Short mmCIF file of C-alpha atoms in Angstrom, two decimals:
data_model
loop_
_atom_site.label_atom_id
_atom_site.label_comp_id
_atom_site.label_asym_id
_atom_site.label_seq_id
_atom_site.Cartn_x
_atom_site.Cartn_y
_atom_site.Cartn_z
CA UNK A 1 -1.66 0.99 -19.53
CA UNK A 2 1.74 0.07 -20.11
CA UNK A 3 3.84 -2.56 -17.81
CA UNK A 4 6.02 -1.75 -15.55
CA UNK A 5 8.67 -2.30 -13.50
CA UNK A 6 11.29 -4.81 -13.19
CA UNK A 7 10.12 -8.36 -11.15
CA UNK A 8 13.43 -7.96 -9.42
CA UNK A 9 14.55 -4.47 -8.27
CA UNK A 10 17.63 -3.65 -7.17
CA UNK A 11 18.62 -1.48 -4.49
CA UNK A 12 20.03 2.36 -6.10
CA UNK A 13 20.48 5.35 -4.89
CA UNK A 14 18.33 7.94 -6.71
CA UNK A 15 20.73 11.61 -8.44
CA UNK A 16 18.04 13.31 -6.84
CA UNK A 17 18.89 16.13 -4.38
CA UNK A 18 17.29 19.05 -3.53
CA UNK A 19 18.63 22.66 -1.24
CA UNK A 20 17.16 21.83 2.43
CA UNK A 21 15.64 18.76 4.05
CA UNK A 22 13.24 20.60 6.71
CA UNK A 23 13.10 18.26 9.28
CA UNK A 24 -12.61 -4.31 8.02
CA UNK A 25 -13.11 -7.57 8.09
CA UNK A 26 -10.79 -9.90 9.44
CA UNK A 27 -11.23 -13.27 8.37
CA UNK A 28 -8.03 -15.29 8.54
CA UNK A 29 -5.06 -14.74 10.73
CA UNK A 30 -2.59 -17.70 11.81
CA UNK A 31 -0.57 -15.17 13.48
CA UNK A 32 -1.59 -11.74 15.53
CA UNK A 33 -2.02 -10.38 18.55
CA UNK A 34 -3.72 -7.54 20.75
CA UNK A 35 -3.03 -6.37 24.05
CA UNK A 36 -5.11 -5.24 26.65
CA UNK A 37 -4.42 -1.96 28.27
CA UNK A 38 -5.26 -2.24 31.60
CA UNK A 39 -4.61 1.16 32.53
CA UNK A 40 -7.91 1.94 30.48
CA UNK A 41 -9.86 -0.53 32.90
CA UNK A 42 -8.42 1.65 35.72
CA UNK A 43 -9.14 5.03 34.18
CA UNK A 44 -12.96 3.98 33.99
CA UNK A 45 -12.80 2.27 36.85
CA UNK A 46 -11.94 5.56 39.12
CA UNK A 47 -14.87 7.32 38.30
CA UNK A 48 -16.90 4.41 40.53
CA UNK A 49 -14.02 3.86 42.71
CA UNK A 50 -12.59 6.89 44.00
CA UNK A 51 -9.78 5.31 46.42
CA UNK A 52 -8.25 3.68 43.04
CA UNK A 53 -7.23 6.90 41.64
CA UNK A 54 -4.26 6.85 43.78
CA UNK A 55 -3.46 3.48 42.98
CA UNK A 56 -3.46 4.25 39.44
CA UNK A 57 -1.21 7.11 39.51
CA UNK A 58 1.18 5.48 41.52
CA UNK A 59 1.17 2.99 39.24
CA UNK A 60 2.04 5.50 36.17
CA UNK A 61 4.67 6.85 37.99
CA UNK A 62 6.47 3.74 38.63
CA UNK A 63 5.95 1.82 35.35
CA UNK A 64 8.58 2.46 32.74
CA UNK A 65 7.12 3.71 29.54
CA UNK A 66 6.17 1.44 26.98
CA UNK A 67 8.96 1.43 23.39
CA UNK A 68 6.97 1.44 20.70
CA UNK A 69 7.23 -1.58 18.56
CA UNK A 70 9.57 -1.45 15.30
CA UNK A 71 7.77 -0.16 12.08
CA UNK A 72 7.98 -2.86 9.45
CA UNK A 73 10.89 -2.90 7.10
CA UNK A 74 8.65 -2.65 3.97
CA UNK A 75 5.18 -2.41 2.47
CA UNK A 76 5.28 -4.26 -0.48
CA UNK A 77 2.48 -3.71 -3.19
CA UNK A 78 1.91 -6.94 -5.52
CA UNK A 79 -0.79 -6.41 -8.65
CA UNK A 80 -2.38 -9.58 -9.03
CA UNK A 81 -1.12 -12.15 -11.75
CA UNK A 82 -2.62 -11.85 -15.72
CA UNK A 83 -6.40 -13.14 -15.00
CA UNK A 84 -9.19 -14.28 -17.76
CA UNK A 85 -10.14 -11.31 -17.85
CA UNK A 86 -6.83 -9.52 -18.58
CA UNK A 87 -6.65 -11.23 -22.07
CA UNK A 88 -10.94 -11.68 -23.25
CA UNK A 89 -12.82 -8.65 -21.83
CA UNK A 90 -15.82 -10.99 -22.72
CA UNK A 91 -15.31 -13.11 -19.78
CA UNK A 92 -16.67 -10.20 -17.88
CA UNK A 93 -20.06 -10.62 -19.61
CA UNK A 94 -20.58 -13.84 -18.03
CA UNK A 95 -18.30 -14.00 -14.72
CA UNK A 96 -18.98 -12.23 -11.59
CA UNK A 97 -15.80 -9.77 -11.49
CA UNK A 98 -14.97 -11.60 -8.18
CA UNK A 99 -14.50 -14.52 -9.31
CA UNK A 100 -12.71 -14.24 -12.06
CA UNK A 101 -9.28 -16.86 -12.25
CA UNK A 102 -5.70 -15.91 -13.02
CA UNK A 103 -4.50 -17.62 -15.95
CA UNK A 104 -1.50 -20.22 -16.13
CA UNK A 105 0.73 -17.13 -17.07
CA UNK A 106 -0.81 -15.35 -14.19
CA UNK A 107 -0.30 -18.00 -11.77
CA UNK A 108 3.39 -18.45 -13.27
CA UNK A 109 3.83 -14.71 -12.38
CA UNK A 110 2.77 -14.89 -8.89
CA UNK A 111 4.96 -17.86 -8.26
CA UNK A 112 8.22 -15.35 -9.59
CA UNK A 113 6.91 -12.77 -7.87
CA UNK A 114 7.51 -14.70 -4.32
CA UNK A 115 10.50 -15.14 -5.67
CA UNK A 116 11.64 -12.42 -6.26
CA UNK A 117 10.50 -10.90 -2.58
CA UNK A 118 12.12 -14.03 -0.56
CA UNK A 119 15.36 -12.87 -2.54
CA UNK A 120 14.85 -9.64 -1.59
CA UNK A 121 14.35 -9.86 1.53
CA UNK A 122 17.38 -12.07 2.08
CA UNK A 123 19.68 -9.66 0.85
CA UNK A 124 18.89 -7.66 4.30
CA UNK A 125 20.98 -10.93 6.37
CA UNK A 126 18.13 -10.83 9.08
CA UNK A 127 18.29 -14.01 10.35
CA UNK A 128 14.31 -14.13 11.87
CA UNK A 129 12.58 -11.85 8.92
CA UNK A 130 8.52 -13.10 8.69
CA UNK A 131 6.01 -11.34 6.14
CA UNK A 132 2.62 -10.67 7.11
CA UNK A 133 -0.29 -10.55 3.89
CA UNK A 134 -3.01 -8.11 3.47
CA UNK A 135 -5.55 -9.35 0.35
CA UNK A 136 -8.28 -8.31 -1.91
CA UNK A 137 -11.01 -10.93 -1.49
CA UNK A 138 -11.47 -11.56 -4.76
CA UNK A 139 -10.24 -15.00 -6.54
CA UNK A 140 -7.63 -13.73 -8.70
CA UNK A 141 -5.66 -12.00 -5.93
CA UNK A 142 -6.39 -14.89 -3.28
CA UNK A 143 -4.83 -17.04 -6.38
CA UNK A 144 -2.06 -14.51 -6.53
CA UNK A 145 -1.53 -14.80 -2.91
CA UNK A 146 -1.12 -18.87 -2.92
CA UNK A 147 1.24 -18.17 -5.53
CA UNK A 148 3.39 -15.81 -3.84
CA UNK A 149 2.98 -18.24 -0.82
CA UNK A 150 5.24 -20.96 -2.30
CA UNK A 151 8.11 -18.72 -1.93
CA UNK A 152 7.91 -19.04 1.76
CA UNK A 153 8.18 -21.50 4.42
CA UNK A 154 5.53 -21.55 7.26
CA UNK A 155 8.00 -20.31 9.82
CA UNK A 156 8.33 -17.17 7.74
CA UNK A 157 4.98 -16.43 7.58
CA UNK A 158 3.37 -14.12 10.62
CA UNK A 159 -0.15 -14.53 9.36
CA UNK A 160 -2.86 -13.32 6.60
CA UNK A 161 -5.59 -11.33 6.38
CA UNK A 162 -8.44 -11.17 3.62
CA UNK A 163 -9.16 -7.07 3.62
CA UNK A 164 -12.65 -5.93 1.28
CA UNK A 165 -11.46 -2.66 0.96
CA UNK A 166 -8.37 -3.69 -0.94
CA UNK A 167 -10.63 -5.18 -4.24
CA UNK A 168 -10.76 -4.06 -7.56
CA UNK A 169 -12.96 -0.78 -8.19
CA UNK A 170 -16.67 -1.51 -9.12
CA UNK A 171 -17.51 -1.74 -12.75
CA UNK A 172 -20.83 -2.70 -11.83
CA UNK A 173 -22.35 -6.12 -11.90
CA UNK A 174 -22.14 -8.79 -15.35
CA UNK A 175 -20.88 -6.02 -18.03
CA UNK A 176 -21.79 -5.35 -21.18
CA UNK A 177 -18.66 -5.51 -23.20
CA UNK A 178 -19.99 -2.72 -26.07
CA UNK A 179 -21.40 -0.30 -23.26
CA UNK A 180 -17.94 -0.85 -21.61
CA UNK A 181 -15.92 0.55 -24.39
CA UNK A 182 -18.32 3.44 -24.15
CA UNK A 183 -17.80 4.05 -20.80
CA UNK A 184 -14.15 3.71 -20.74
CA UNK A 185 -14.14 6.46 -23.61
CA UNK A 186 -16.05 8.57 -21.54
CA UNK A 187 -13.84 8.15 -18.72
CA UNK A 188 -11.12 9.40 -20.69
CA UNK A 189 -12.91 12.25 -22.10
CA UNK A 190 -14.10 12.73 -18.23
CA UNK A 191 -10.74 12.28 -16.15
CA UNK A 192 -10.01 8.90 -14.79
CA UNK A 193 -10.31 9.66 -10.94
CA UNK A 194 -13.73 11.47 -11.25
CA UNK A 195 -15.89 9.35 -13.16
CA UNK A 196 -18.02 6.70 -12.12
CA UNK A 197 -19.39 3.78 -13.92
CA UNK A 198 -22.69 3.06 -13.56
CA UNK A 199 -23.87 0.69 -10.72
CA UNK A 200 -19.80 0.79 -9.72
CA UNK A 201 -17.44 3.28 -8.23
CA UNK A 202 -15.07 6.07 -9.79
CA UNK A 203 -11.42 6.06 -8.15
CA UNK A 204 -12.87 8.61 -5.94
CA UNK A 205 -14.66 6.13 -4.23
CA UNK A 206 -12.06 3.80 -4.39
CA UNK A 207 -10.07 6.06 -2.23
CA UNK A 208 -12.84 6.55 0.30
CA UNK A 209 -12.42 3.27 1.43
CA UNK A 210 -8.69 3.09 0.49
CA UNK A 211 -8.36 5.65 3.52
CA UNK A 212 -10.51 3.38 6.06
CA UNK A 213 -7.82 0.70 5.19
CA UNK A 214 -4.77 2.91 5.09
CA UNK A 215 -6.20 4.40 9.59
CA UNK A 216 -6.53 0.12 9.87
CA UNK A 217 -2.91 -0.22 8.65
CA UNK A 218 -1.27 2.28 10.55
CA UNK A 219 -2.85 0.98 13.58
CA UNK A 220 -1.68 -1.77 13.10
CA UNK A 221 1.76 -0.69 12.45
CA UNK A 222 1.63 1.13 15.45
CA UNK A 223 0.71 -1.12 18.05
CA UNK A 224 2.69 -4.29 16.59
CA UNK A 225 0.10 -5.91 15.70
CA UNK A 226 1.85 -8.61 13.07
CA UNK A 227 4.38 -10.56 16.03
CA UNK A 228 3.02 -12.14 19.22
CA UNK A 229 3.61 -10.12 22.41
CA UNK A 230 6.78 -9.77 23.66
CA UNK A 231 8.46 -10.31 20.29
CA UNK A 232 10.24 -6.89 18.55
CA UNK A 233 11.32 -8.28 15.06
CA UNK A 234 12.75 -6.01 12.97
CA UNK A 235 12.41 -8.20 10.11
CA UNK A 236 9.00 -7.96 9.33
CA UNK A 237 8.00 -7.08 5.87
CA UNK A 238 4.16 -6.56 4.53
CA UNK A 239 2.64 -7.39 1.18
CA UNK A 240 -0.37 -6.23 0.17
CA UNK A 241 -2.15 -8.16 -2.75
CA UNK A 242 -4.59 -6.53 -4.69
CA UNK A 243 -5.36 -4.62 -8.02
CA UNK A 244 -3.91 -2.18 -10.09
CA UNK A 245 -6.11 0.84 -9.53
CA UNK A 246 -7.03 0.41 -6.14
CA UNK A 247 -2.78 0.13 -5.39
CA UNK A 248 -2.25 3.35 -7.41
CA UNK A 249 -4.77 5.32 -5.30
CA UNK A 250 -3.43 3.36 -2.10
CA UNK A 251 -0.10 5.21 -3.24
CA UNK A 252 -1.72 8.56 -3.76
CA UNK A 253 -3.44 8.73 -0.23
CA UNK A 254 -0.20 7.31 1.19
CA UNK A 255 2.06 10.20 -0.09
CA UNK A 256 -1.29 12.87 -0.68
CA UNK A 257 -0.47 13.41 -4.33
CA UNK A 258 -2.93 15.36 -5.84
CA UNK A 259 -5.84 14.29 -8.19
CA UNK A 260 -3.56 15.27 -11.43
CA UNK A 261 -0.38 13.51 -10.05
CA UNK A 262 -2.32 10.44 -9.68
CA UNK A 263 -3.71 10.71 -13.25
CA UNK A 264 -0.59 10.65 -14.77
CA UNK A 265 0.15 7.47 -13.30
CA UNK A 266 0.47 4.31 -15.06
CA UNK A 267 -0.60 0.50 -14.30
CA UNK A 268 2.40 -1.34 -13.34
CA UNK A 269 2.32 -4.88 -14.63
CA UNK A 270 0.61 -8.28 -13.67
CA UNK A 271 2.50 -9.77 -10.89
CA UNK A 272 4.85 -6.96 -10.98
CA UNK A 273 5.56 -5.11 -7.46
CA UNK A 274 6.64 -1.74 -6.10
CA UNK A 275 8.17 -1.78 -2.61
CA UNK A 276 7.84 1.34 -0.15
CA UNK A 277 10.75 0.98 2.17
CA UNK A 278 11.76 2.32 5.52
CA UNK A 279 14.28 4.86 5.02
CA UNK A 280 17.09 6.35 7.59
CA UNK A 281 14.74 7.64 10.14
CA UNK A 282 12.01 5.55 9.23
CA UNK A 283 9.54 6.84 7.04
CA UNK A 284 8.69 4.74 3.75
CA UNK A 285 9.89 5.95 0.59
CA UNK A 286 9.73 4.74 -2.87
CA UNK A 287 13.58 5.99 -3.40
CA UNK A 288 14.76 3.38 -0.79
CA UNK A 289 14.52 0.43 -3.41
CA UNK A 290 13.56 1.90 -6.97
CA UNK A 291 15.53 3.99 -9.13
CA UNK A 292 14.34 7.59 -10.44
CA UNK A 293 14.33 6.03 -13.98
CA UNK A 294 11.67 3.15 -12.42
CA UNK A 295 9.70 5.99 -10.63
CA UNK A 296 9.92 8.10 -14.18
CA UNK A 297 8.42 5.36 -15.58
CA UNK A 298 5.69 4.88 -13.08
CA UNK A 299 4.47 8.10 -13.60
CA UNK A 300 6.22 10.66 -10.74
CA UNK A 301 6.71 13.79 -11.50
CA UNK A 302 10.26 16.00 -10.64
CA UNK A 303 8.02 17.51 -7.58
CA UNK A 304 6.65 13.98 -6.50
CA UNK A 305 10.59 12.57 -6.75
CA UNK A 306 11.81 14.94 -4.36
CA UNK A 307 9.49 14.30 -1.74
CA UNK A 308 10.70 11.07 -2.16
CA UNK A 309 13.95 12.18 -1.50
CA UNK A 310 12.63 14.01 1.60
CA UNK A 311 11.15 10.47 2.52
CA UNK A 312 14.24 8.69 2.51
CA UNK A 313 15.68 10.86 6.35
CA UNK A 314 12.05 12.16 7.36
CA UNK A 315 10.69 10.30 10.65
CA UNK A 316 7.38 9.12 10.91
CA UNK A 317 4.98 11.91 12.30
CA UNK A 318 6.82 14.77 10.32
CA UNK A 319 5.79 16.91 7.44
CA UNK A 320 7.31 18.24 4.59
CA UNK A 321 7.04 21.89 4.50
CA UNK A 322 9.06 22.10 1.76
CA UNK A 323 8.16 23.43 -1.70
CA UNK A 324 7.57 20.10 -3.04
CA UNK A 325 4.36 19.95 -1.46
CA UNK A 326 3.18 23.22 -2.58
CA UNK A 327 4.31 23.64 -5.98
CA UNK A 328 1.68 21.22 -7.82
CA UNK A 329 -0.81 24.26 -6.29
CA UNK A 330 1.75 27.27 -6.91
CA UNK A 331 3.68 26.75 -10.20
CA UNK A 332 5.43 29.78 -9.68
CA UNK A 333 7.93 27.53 -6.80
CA UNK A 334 9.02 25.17 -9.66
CA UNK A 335 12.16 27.30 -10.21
CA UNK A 336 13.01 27.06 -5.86
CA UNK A 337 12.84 23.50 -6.01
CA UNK A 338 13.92 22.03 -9.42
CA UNK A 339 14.79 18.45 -9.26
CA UNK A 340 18.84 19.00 -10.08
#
């Protein structure tokens, strides 16, 4: 696959316009929070204790609803730095895919990469802006992470945490480098989301568990859960570390681009990023921060760009009814909704 994308994007504004706009495991956090509900105690609570129903809808009636917390300013998608196994496929014949190392490039790349996000996250002027990591488990993208760490004092920092579902998809166990080849071929000759290796996963089942993670994330994002209680920072930024494939298929289940847009993606680069930012109304699009040429270049297609564009003013919750949605299953649209 070829590399992609720029270490250090700038903000554009994409030519794109279109006719209408129709409205897990945690195991590390230094910083997060949950908060009890206690109007669920109550509501369970009545059905033993009659005389408290009253109490808890007075209660509802006099408490102010709740403001749901701000959504997070990006979601920032980091490919792991060039590993050992990036540059001898034979290292896979004799290391556990796990725990596989980045290289001194690699770990050079990661170190840019935080770099490059600090910067880019300055350029907003908010004075309290934090970052909160989600990361594969395996060694090359916790390597990646301590990389991108260095970037970033511990006051910026709102915590970490090591998510399974984000690693690589399964090859299988020690490879064979010859029956590799084979299978790769295969793959080709069998489309690259369908086919599964033996002993390991196909990107189908990558996305499986892609869409576990994707219900824990918006959860998350929901509730607040990345700034202590009380707090409403509108600075907060999230960057998910983790592996080529598995980031292209978090993309497709993100924005629900079909099997054949996500096959004409391509790898973006070792320690090279894409950003999904929050747009006018606050819905994460792709057009916020990249270019069309960057997207081109990614792999999205004229239909795929304009939902982008739809992105940019949608709100959260909302759904594009527009053609862009429909014409990768009814070609005959293409002509209503050409990319101009």
């Amino acid at each position: 696959m070829a590399s992609l994308l720029p270490l250090s994007l700038s903000l554009s504004s994409s030519s794109i316009s279109h006719t209408r706009l129709n409205t897990a495991t945690t195991t590390t956090i230094l910083c997060s929070s949950s908060n009890s509900n206690p109007s669920e105690a109550n509501g369970s609570l009545s059905g033993f204790f009659p005389k408290n129903r009253q109490q808890q809808v007075n209660s509802a009636v006099t408490t102010p609803p709740m403001t749901p917390p701000p959504r997070p300013r990006r979601i920032i998608l980091v490919r792991h730095g060039e590993s050992e196994g990036n540059i001898d496929e034979s290292v896979y014949t004799r290391t556990a895919d796990p725990k596989i190392s980045l290289t001194k490039r690699g770990i050079a790349q990661a170190e840019e990469s935080g770099i490059a996000i600090r910067e880019m996250i300055e350029r907003d002027g908010v004075p309290d802006w934090k970052v909160y990591f989600y990361v594969s488990p395996y060694r090359r993208t916790r390597e990646t992470l301590r990389g991108l760490g260095r970037a970033f004092d511990r006051s910026r920092i709102a915590g970490v945490r090591e998510e399974p579902r984000l690693r690589e998809q399964d090859f299988g166990n020690f490879q064979d480098r010859e029956r590799m080849r084979h299978e790769k071929t295969l793959r080709t000759l069998y489309g690259r989301f369908f086919f599964r290796f033996p002993n390991g996963e196909s990107a189908a089942d990558v996305y499986d568990r892609i869409t576990g993670f994707r219900e824990t994330l918006k959860s998350d994002i929901d509730v607040g859960r990345f700034q202590p209680p009380g707090e409403r920072n509108t600075g907060m930024n999230l960057v998910i570390v983790s592996h080529g494939l598995t980031l292209r298929v978090f993309l497709m289940r993100w924005y629900k681009w079909t099997v054949e847009q996500f096959e004409g993606l391509n790898n973006f680069g070792n320690g090279k990023m894409i950003v999904m930012e929050k747009g006018y109304r606050g819905r994460y699009s792709l057009l916020v921060h990249h270019s069309e040429e960057e997207l081109r270049e990614f792999g999205l297609t004229d239909a795929m760009l304009t939902d982008q564009e739809w992105q940019k003013f949608a709100k959260p919750g909302e759904l594009n009814y527009d053609c862009p949605t429909l014409n990768a299953f009814f070609p005959h649209l293409d002509e209503e909704c050409a990319v101009k």
